[in-house]
Each structure stands twice: as structure tokens, then as C-alpha cells.
Short mmCIF file of C-alpha atoms in Angstrom, two decimals:
data_model
loop_
_atom_site.label_atom_id
_atom_site.label_comp_id
_atom_site.label_asym_id
_atom_site.label_seq_id
_atom_site.Cartn_x
_atom_site.Cartn_y
_atom_site.Cartn_z
CA MET A 1 -25.87 37.32 -3.67
CA ASN A 2 -26.73 36.90 -0.13
CA LEU A 3 -29.37 34.35 -1.23
CA ASN A 4 -26.91 32.49 -3.30
CA LYS A 5 -24.39 32.06 -0.40
CA GLU A 6 -27.16 30.95 1.73
CA LYS A 7 -28.08 28.25 -0.80
CA ASN A 8 -24.44 27.25 -1.35
CA SER A 9 -23.33 26.89 2.25
CA HIS A 10 -24.28 23.13 2.31
CA VAL A 11 -22.36 22.43 -0.95
CA TYR A 12 -19.38 20.50 -0.41
CA TRP A 13 -16.45 19.16 -2.36
CA ASN A 14 -16.98 16.01 -4.37
CA PRO A 15 -16.17 13.10 -2.08
CA TYR A 16 -13.60 11.60 -4.58
CA PHE A 17 -11.84 14.76 -4.74
CA GLY A 18 -11.84 15.15 -0.91
CA GLY A 19 -10.60 11.55 -0.53
CA PHE A 20 -7.98 11.96 -3.34
CA LEU A 21 -6.50 15.10 -1.42
CA LEU A 22 -6.82 13.37 2.08
CA GLY A 23 -4.91 10.26 0.57
CA ILE A 24 -2.04 12.51 -0.73
CA LEU A 25 -2.01 14.32 2.66
CA ILE A 26 -1.66 10.81 4.64
CA LEU A 27 1.02 10.04 2.07
CA PHE A 28 2.83 13.35 2.72
CA THR A 29 2.52 12.79 6.56
CA PHE A 30 4.05 9.21 6.26
CA TYR A 31 6.80 10.72 4.05
CA MET A 32 7.63 13.54 6.54
CA THR A 33 7.19 11.97 10.00
CA GLY A 34 7.07 8.23 9.27
CA ARG A 35 3.58 8.05 11.10
CA GLY A 36 0.07 8.80 10.13
CA LEU A 37 -2.50 11.19 11.25
CA GLY A 38 -4.54 11.17 14.47
CA ALA A 39 -7.24 12.86 16.23
CA SER A 40 -8.22 11.18 19.62
CA GLY A 41 -4.63 11.29 20.71
CA ALA A 42 -4.78 14.79 21.65
CA MET A 43 -7.99 14.34 23.52
CA LYS A 44 -6.36 11.70 25.54
CA SER A 45 -3.17 14.08 26.17
CA THR A 46 -5.57 16.62 27.51
CA VAL A 47 -7.24 14.22 29.88
CA VAL A 48 -3.77 12.82 31.03
CA THR A 49 -2.54 16.35 31.58
CA VAL A 50 -5.72 17.60 33.54
CA VAL A 51 -5.54 14.51 35.85
CA ASP A 52 -1.72 14.91 36.43
CA ALA A 53 -2.22 18.36 37.37
CA VAL A 54 -5.11 17.66 39.74
CA ALA A 55 -3.92 14.54 41.27
CA PRO A 56 -0.44 13.62 40.34
CA THR A 57 0.07 10.75 42.65
CA HIS A 58 -3.02 9.14 41.32
CA ALA A 59 -1.91 9.56 37.55
CA GLU A 60 1.40 8.12 38.48
CA ASN A 61 -0.18 4.99 40.18
CA ASN A 62 -2.54 4.51 37.44
CA ALA A 63 -1.33 1.88 34.97
CA TYR A 64 -2.90 3.45 31.96
CA TYR A 65 -2.04 7.40 32.57
CA SER A 66 1.51 6.51 33.62
CA LYS A 67 2.23 5.30 30.08
CA PHE A 68 2.00 8.81 28.85
CA ILE A 69 3.60 10.81 31.62
CA SER A 70 7.24 11.67 31.60
CA GLU A 71 9.45 13.72 33.79
CA GLU A 72 10.91 15.92 30.95
CA LYS A 73 8.14 16.32 28.61
CA SER A 74 4.46 17.56 29.09
CA PRO A 75 1.93 15.07 27.53
CA MET A 76 0.57 18.18 25.68
CA ASN A 77 3.92 18.54 23.83
CA THR A 78 3.36 15.92 21.39
CA TRP A 79 2.87 15.89 17.58
CA LEU A 80 -0.78 15.00 17.57
CA VAL A 81 -1.68 17.97 19.85
CA PHE A 82 -0.01 20.41 17.32
CA GLU A 83 -1.66 18.62 14.53
CA THR A 84 -5.00 18.90 16.55
CA LEU A 85 -4.43 22.77 16.77
CA GLY A 86 -4.05 22.73 13.06
CA VAL A 87 -7.17 20.75 12.38
CA LEU A 88 -9.13 23.52 14.37
CA ILE A 89 -7.34 26.23 12.34
CA GLY A 90 -8.14 24.33 9.02
CA GLY A 91 -11.79 23.58 9.70
CA PHE A 92 -12.42 27.21 10.64
CA LEU A 93 -10.73 28.51 7.56
CA SER A 94 -12.64 26.11 5.43
CA GLY A 95 -16.01 26.83 7.12
CA GLY A 96 -15.24 30.49 7.25
CA LEU A 97 -14.57 30.59 3.36
CA SER A 98 -17.90 28.92 2.76
CA GLY A 99 -20.01 30.69 5.27
CA ARG A 100 -20.73 27.90 7.55
CA ILE A 101 -19.54 29.41 10.79
CA GLY A 102 -22.07 29.97 13.68
CA TRP A 103 -23.17 28.69 17.05
CA ARG A 104 -25.83 26.09 16.62
CA VAL A 105 -26.99 22.64 17.53
CA GLN A 106 -27.61 20.55 14.46
CA HIS A 107 -30.27 18.00 14.43
CA SER A 108 -32.93 16.36 12.65
CA PRO A 109 -36.38 18.37 12.78
CA LYS A 110 -37.91 15.22 14.40
CA ILE A 111 -35.80 15.51 17.58
CA THR A 112 -35.32 18.20 20.01
CA SER A 113 -31.81 19.88 20.69
CA LYS A 114 -31.95 18.50 24.21
CA ARG A 115 -32.15 14.93 22.82
CA ARG A 116 -29.43 15.66 20.13
CA LEU A 117 -27.13 16.79 22.94
CA ILE A 118 -27.66 13.93 25.19
CA TYR A 119 -26.91 11.53 22.34
CA ALA A 120 -23.79 13.42 21.35
CA LEU A 121 -22.41 13.25 24.85
CA ALA A 122 -23.26 9.44 25.26
CA GLY A 123 -21.73 8.82 21.64
CA GLY A 124 -18.68 10.72 22.57
CA VAL A 125 -18.26 8.69 25.83
CA LEU A 126 -18.27 5.52 23.74
CA PHE A 127 -16.18 6.65 21.17
CA GLY A 128 -13.48 7.98 23.50
CA LEU A 129 -13.46 4.72 25.38
CA GLY A 130 -13.43 2.54 22.34
CA ALA A 131 -10.58 4.69 20.78
CA GLN A 132 -8.48 3.87 23.84
CA LEU A 133 -9.11 0.24 23.72
CA ALA A 134 -8.35 0.06 20.13
CA ARG A 135 -5.27 2.35 20.29
CA GLY A 136 -6.73 4.82 17.93
CA CYS A 137 -9.89 6.19 16.24
CA THR A 138 -10.90 6.22 12.67
CA SER A 139 -7.95 8.38 11.74
CA GLY A 140 -5.11 6.99 13.84
CA ALA A 141 -6.18 3.35 13.65
CA GLY A 142 -8.33 3.11 10.44
CA LEU A 143 -6.85 5.45 8.06
CA SER A 144 -3.38 5.53 9.05
CA GLY A 145 -3.36 1.82 9.66
CA MET A 146 -4.82 1.01 6.41
CA ALA A 147 -2.25 3.16 4.51
CA VAL A 148 0.43 0.82 5.56
CA LEU A 149 -1.77 -2.38 5.35
CA SER A 150 -1.88 -2.92 9.16
CA THR A 151 -4.08 -5.85 10.02
CA GLY A 152 -5.27 -4.11 13.10
CA GLY A 153 -6.09 -0.89 11.32
CA PHE A 154 -8.29 -2.83 8.78
CA ILE A 155 -10.01 -4.86 11.57
CA THR A 156 -10.85 -1.72 13.48
CA ALA A 157 -12.20 0.25 10.44
CA PHE A 158 -14.47 -2.57 9.45
CA SER A 159 -15.64 -3.24 13.18
CA ILE A 160 -16.54 0.47 13.37
CA PHE A 161 -18.65 0.65 10.08
CA GLY A 162 -19.92 -2.89 10.50
CA THR A 163 -21.29 -2.22 14.13
CA GLY A 164 -22.42 1.08 12.96
CA TYR A 165 -24.57 -0.63 10.39
CA ILE A 166 -25.93 -3.18 12.85
CA VAL A 167 -27.11 -0.69 15.43
CA ALA A 168 -28.29 1.94 12.99
CA TYR A 169 -31.72 0.84 13.05
CA PHE A 170 -32.04 1.42 16.83
CA PHE A 171 -30.95 5.02 16.60
CA ARG A 172 -32.82 6.03 13.40
CA LYS A 173 -35.39 8.38 14.96
CA ASN A 174 -32.31 10.63 15.53
CA TRP A 175 -31.40 10.95 12.03
CA ILE A 176 -34.04 10.00 9.37
CA MET B 1 15.36 9.22 1.54
CA GLY B 2 12.06 9.31 3.59
CA PRO B 3 10.70 9.33 6.16
CA ILE B 4 12.32 12.78 6.34
CA LEU B 5 11.92 13.73 10.20
CA PRO B 6 13.24 10.45 11.62
CA ASN B 7 16.07 10.26 9.16
CA GLY B 8 17.08 13.72 10.40
CA ILE B 9 17.18 15.11 6.88
CA ILE B 10 15.49 18.32 8.11
CA PRO B 11 15.88 19.25 12.01
CA SER B 12 13.46 18.13 14.51
CA GLU B 13 12.74 21.67 15.50
CA TRP B 14 10.51 21.60 12.39
CA ASP B 15 8.41 18.88 13.83
CA SER B 16 5.74 21.13 15.57
CA ILE B 17 5.42 23.48 12.57
CA ILE B 18 4.99 20.53 10.27
CA ALA B 19 2.37 19.17 12.69
CA ILE B 20 0.30 22.31 12.58
CA ILE B 21 0.50 22.65 8.65
CA ILE B 22 -0.42 18.99 8.09
CA GLY B 23 -3.23 19.22 10.80
CA MET B 24 -4.60 22.59 9.01
CA ALA B 25 -4.65 20.59 5.71
CA PHE B 26 -6.39 17.84 7.40
CA GLY B 27 -9.08 20.03 8.94
CA PHE B 28 -9.51 21.90 5.57
CA ILE B 29 -10.27 18.94 3.76
CA LEU B 30 -12.41 17.20 6.17
CA GLU B 31 -14.69 20.45 6.59
CA SER B 32 -14.64 21.01 2.91
CA SER B 33 -15.83 17.44 2.34
CA GLY B 34 -18.73 18.15 4.58
CA PHE B 35 -17.55 16.31 7.61
CA SER B 36 -18.59 19.04 10.13
CA SER B 37 -22.05 17.88 9.62
CA SER B 38 -23.13 15.05 11.65
CA ARG B 39 -26.34 14.57 9.69
CA LYS B 40 -24.19 14.13 6.54
CA LEU B 41 -21.94 11.76 8.19
CA ALA B 42 -24.73 9.64 9.68
CA GLY B 43 -26.19 9.31 6.01
CA VAL B 44 -23.64 6.55 5.67
CA PHE B 45 -25.54 4.41 8.05
CA TYR B 46 -28.84 5.23 6.49
CA GLY B 47 -28.07 5.35 2.83
CA TYR B 48 -28.97 8.64 2.16
CA ASP B 49 -25.33 10.07 1.79
CA PHE B 50 -22.30 7.96 1.28
CA ALA B 51 -19.51 10.59 1.32
CA VAL B 52 -17.97 9.08 4.30
CA ILE B 53 -17.36 5.65 2.71
CA LYS B 54 -16.24 7.60 -0.59
CA VAL B 55 -13.89 9.98 1.15
CA PHE B 56 -12.44 7.24 3.56
CA PHE B 57 -11.90 4.57 1.11
CA THR B 58 -10.61 6.90 -1.60
CA ALA B 59 -8.11 8.24 0.93
CA ALA B 60 -6.95 4.89 2.03
CA VAL B 61 -6.51 3.60 -1.41
CA ILE B 62 -4.52 6.54 -2.64
CA ALA B 63 -2.40 6.46 0.52
CA VAL B 64 -1.57 2.79 0.54
CA ILE B 65 -0.77 2.79 -3.33
CA GLY B 66 1.25 5.83 -2.70
CA VAL B 67 3.30 4.42 0.13
CA TYR B 68 4.07 1.30 -1.79
CA TYR B 69 4.94 3.08 -4.98
CA MET B 70 7.31 5.68 -3.18
CA ASN B 71 8.91 2.60 -1.49
CA TYR B 72 9.29 1.10 -4.93
CA LEU B 73 11.11 4.24 -6.30
CA GLY B 74 13.30 4.19 -3.26
CA LEU B 75 11.83 7.67 -1.78
CA ILE B 76 10.63 6.07 1.26
CA ASN B 77 11.74 3.09 3.27
CA ILE B 78 8.55 1.20 4.10
CA GLN B 79 10.30 -0.68 6.98
CA GLN B 80 10.60 2.63 8.93
CA LEU B 81 7.07 3.51 8.69
CA TYR B 82 4.90 3.02 11.94
CA VAL B 83 2.51 0.11 11.61
CA HIS B 84 -0.46 0.32 13.93
CA PRO B 85 -0.10 -2.72 16.05
CA THR B 86 -2.66 -5.63 15.91
CA TYR B 87 -4.40 -6.91 19.25
CA ILE B 88 -7.31 -8.68 17.82
CA TRP B 89 -9.90 -8.44 20.60
CA ALA B 90 -9.05 -4.95 21.38
CA ALA B 91 -9.27 -3.97 17.62
CA ILE B 92 -12.83 -5.67 17.30
CA ILE B 93 -14.49 -4.71 20.67
CA GLY B 94 -12.91 -1.22 20.55
CA GLY B 95 -14.09 -0.91 17.01
CA ALA B 96 -17.65 -2.13 17.98
CA ILE B 97 -17.83 0.45 20.86
CA MET B 98 -16.72 3.26 18.53
CA GLY B 99 -19.31 2.11 16.00
CA VAL B 100 -22.17 2.46 18.53
CA GLY B 101 -20.74 5.75 19.40
CA PHE B 102 -20.51 6.94 15.81
CA VAL B 103 -24.21 6.18 15.20
CA MET B 104 -25.31 7.84 18.47
CA GLY B 105 -23.02 10.90 18.33
CA GLY B 106 -22.85 11.39 14.49
CA PHE B 107 -19.10 12.08 14.66
CA CYS B 108 -15.89 10.49 14.85
CA PRO B 109 -13.16 12.52 16.77
CA GLY B 110 -11.43 14.17 13.75
CA THR B 111 -14.67 15.16 12.34
CA SER B 112 -16.05 16.40 15.64
CA LEU B 113 -13.09 18.71 15.90
CA CYS B 114 -13.92 20.34 12.45
CA ALA B 115 -17.41 20.85 13.58
CA VAL B 116 -16.17 22.49 16.76
CA ALA B 117 -14.23 24.96 14.67
CA ILE B 118 -17.28 26.16 13.03
CA GLY B 119 -19.34 26.51 16.12
CA LYS B 120 -21.55 23.40 16.46
CA ILE B 121 -22.56 22.99 19.96
CA ASP B 122 -23.26 19.47 19.57
CA ALA B 123 -19.75 18.66 18.47
CA ILE B 124 -18.60 20.51 21.62
CA VAL B 125 -20.75 18.36 23.75
CA TYR B 126 -19.38 15.20 21.93
CA VAL B 127 -15.74 16.25 22.47
CA VAL B 128 -16.55 16.67 26.20
CA GLY B 129 -18.04 13.19 25.93
CA ILE B 130 -14.83 11.69 24.32
CA MET B 131 -12.74 13.19 27.19
CA ILE B 132 -15.11 11.60 29.75
CA GLY B 133 -14.79 8.22 27.97
CA VAL B 134 -11.01 8.45 28.03
CA LEU B 135 -11.32 9.14 31.73
CA ILE B 136 -13.61 6.25 32.53
CA PHE B 137 -11.30 3.94 30.46
CA SER B 138 -8.27 5.08 32.44
CA GLU B 139 -10.01 4.87 35.76
CA ALA B 140 -11.19 1.48 34.90
CA PHE B 141 -8.20 0.28 33.07
CA GLY B 142 -7.73 -2.81 35.15
CA LEU B 143 -11.31 -3.89 33.77
CA PHE B 144 -9.94 -3.56 30.31
CA GLU B 145 -6.39 -4.53 30.59
CA GLY B 146 -6.96 -8.11 29.56
CA ILE B 147 -8.65 -7.18 26.23
CA TYR B 148 -6.24 -4.11 25.84
CA ASP B 149 -3.16 -6.28 25.87
CA GLY B 150 -4.59 -9.70 24.82
CA GLU B 151 -4.10 -11.51 21.61
CA SER B 152 -1.16 -9.37 20.53
CA LEU B 153 0.16 -10.18 16.98
CA GLY B 154 2.66 -7.27 16.88
CA ASN B 155 3.02 -4.84 14.10
CA ILE B 156 1.71 -7.06 11.20
CA THR B 157 0.33 -6.13 7.92
CA LEU B 158 -2.18 -7.91 5.71
CA VAL B 159 0.74 -9.24 3.81
CA ASP B 160 1.92 -11.28 6.86
CA THR B 161 -1.88 -12.17 7.60
CA PHE B 162 -2.86 -13.36 4.08
CA GLY B 163 0.62 -14.62 3.04
CA ILE B 164 0.29 -13.09 -0.53
CA GLU B 165 2.19 -10.10 -2.21
CA ALA B 166 1.54 -6.60 -1.23
CA GLU B 167 0.64 -5.81 -4.73
CA TRP B 168 -2.23 -8.39 -4.70
CA VAL B 169 -3.54 -7.27 -1.20
CA ILE B 170 -3.56 -3.60 -2.60
CA PHE B 171 -5.25 -4.91 -5.89
CA PHE B 172 -7.93 -6.67 -3.98
CA PHE B 173 -8.45 -3.65 -1.56
CA VAL B 174 -8.86 -1.39 -4.66
CA LEU B 175 -11.40 -3.69 -6.18
CA MET B 176 -13.10 -3.85 -2.83
CA ALA B 177 -13.35 0.12 -2.67
CA ILE B 178 -14.61 0.23 -6.21
CA VAL B 179 -17.48 -2.28 -5.58
CA ALA B 180 -18.46 -0.39 -2.45
CA PHE B 181 -18.61 2.87 -4.39
CA ILE B 182 -20.95 1.24 -6.85
CA VAL B 183 -23.08 -0.38 -4.34
CA ALA B 184 -23.26 3.08 -2.54
CA ASP B 185 -24.60 4.82 -5.49
CA PHE B 186 -27.05 1.99 -6.18
CA VAL B 187 -28.54 2.08 -2.59
CA ARG B 188 -28.45 5.92 -2.57
CA LYS B 189 -30.81 6.03 -5.57
CA ARG B 190 -33.25 3.80 -3.69
CA VAL B 191 -33.38 5.51 -0.54
CA LYS B 192 -35.59 8.40 0.30
CA SER B 193 -33.71 11.72 0.05
CA ILE B 194 -33.01 13.56 3.36
CA PHE B 195 -32.38 17.24 3.18
CA TYR B 196 -30.21 18.85 5.74
#
């Protein structure tokens, strides 16, 4: 039984099934809220909140932070922050039910954990920066944009995947 | 008629509760589809696992058909839905930067959160990276402002861009997705399997 669980911990849903449910969820989200899903928004709110707490004058004078700061409402009290809390709970439930929970650094056997972490950090920095420029990430700009045929959403999604394919060769050692 | 919350059909106090429930479903679906694994996600760029393409395009196709069909049935008013605005250069350059980040880090923000939820340390580092990226962008906003606000076309859709009916846009999009699925399976059979 234990062996069986070990073997099955990397068996995932059929991607078309997962995609179907995700599509229905996006539809439901638009039906309820008039907007789509998001992920990077909550991380932006966190950064804005921290900077506003540490250096309030600096945050108010900055043309970007000040877009998200208002007198009556904390940047953490937004729809996307609550949605993101839900993502963490949902991911934990799914991983827990399938026996995938545990502290570890996942990487190809050909590279070290240190190398994996350095690239993860650098990749995160770039993704965070790009998501601000494009006003959303794969979820907020890509998926939610495409659901209402937004031209910008399509451009961003294709730009992400297109560039990924162009540069994949240079980072192949990390993955294959 | 939808959207429900903006039209005040249920009180706005439900906003945060609905946000958490939707988020939970989002996280559960992503994790169960295997998106908490950077090695599975990166497979899309090396041809050994196309789950990303399949989940992403299936979801987009289902959602767009659903939105337009519900509009047709009068269940939702499409005019009230938020359309992600189009800033051409910001979309292209921002997307390109994200593409490099995707291959280097093996996650996008949503999937990294699922990986954080099951204890992946590389994902925690990735999320810290995202926050540093946001910080750099904000501090150097003057540098990016021209691209960020340039070439603004407003909240346009492909219907405006191509000047054809939405039904046709959706039809071609579905066709494109199906071709992508077929090509993906074709390529995967010819690429050396990677076990992870």
C-alpha cells in the first residue's frame, strides 16, 4: 500500500480534464465578479504594503507604489490577496490528498540544489518585473485576458511562450 | 443577470469569501494537474511534457466559449466584464521578460504558489524573487514608464483588432488550440522521455 502511494504521488489529472475544470472556474469567476483570476497581484500588494510600512513618504512619492496606496484601504485588503490565500489552501489540500507534501528542492539530477535555487531566484526576479510591465502574469493577463478575447492578453500569452521556446536552448542543462 | 457581485445581486460582504473559495478551487486544480512541479512545467519548452499547453489552452477555450455563450443566453452582460487593456510594447516586452523567467525558474506566479503550498523550497525562493522583481520595477519605474504607458490601445479585443465577428475569432482560436494539441503529441513521441 505504501509502495503504491509512493508510485502514484506523481500521477496527475489528465491535462484536458484539469483544463476543462480551470476553464469552468474562470467562467464562474467572470460570472461572479466580472473579472478573471490572478496570481502576481497579491505579491505586488505585499511589496507595496511592506514598502509603505517601512518608508511611507518614499512609497507615496513613487509614481508606481502610489497607484496602489489609498487612505481608507490597505493594499492587502483586495480581492486578489484573498484569492491567493485560497490558492495556497487549495494547493495544500490537493498535495495532501495525493501525498506530495514535504520540504524539498526539486531539480534535475544533473544539477545541484544550489544551482537550482540561484536560477529559481533569478527567474522569479524576471517574472516579477515582467508581470508589472505587462500588467499581469500568465493568469491575470494571459488566461483571464484570453477568456474575454483581450488583444493584450493574447499578445502577452504568446510572448511568454514564444520567448520561452527561443531561450529554452540556453537553459537546457537545468532541465534535461 | 451576471456579473453577480458588481450588479449587487448578492451583497459585497461576500466578496472576500468568494475570493477564497475561487482561490481554493484554482489552487486545487493547478496542483492536481501537476503544476506544483517545475520539472513538469518546464517540459513544455523541451518537448517531454506538454501539460502546460493542454491545460492552458483548454481552459482558455472553455472560458471564452462559456463567456460568449452565457452572453448569448442573457446570463451575463459581456459589456460589464473587465477586458485586460492593451499596451502593445508593454505586453510584448513584459511577456518576453516573463518567458525568460519561466524557463529559468520553472514556474509562473500561480504555479509557484501551489508549489509553496506543498513545501517546495525552490518555489519559496522563486516567490521571494518575484517580490524582488516587483521592488526593482517600482524603484526604477521612471526607466520603464515609457514602455509601461506607451502605445495604449485601451480595452480592445481581437474582435476590434481583426474586425471580424467574435464567433469567427473563437472558431479560429479553437482550431489553433486543437492543432497545438496534435503537434504537442506528435513532438512528445519523438523526444526522449524524462522521468521526474
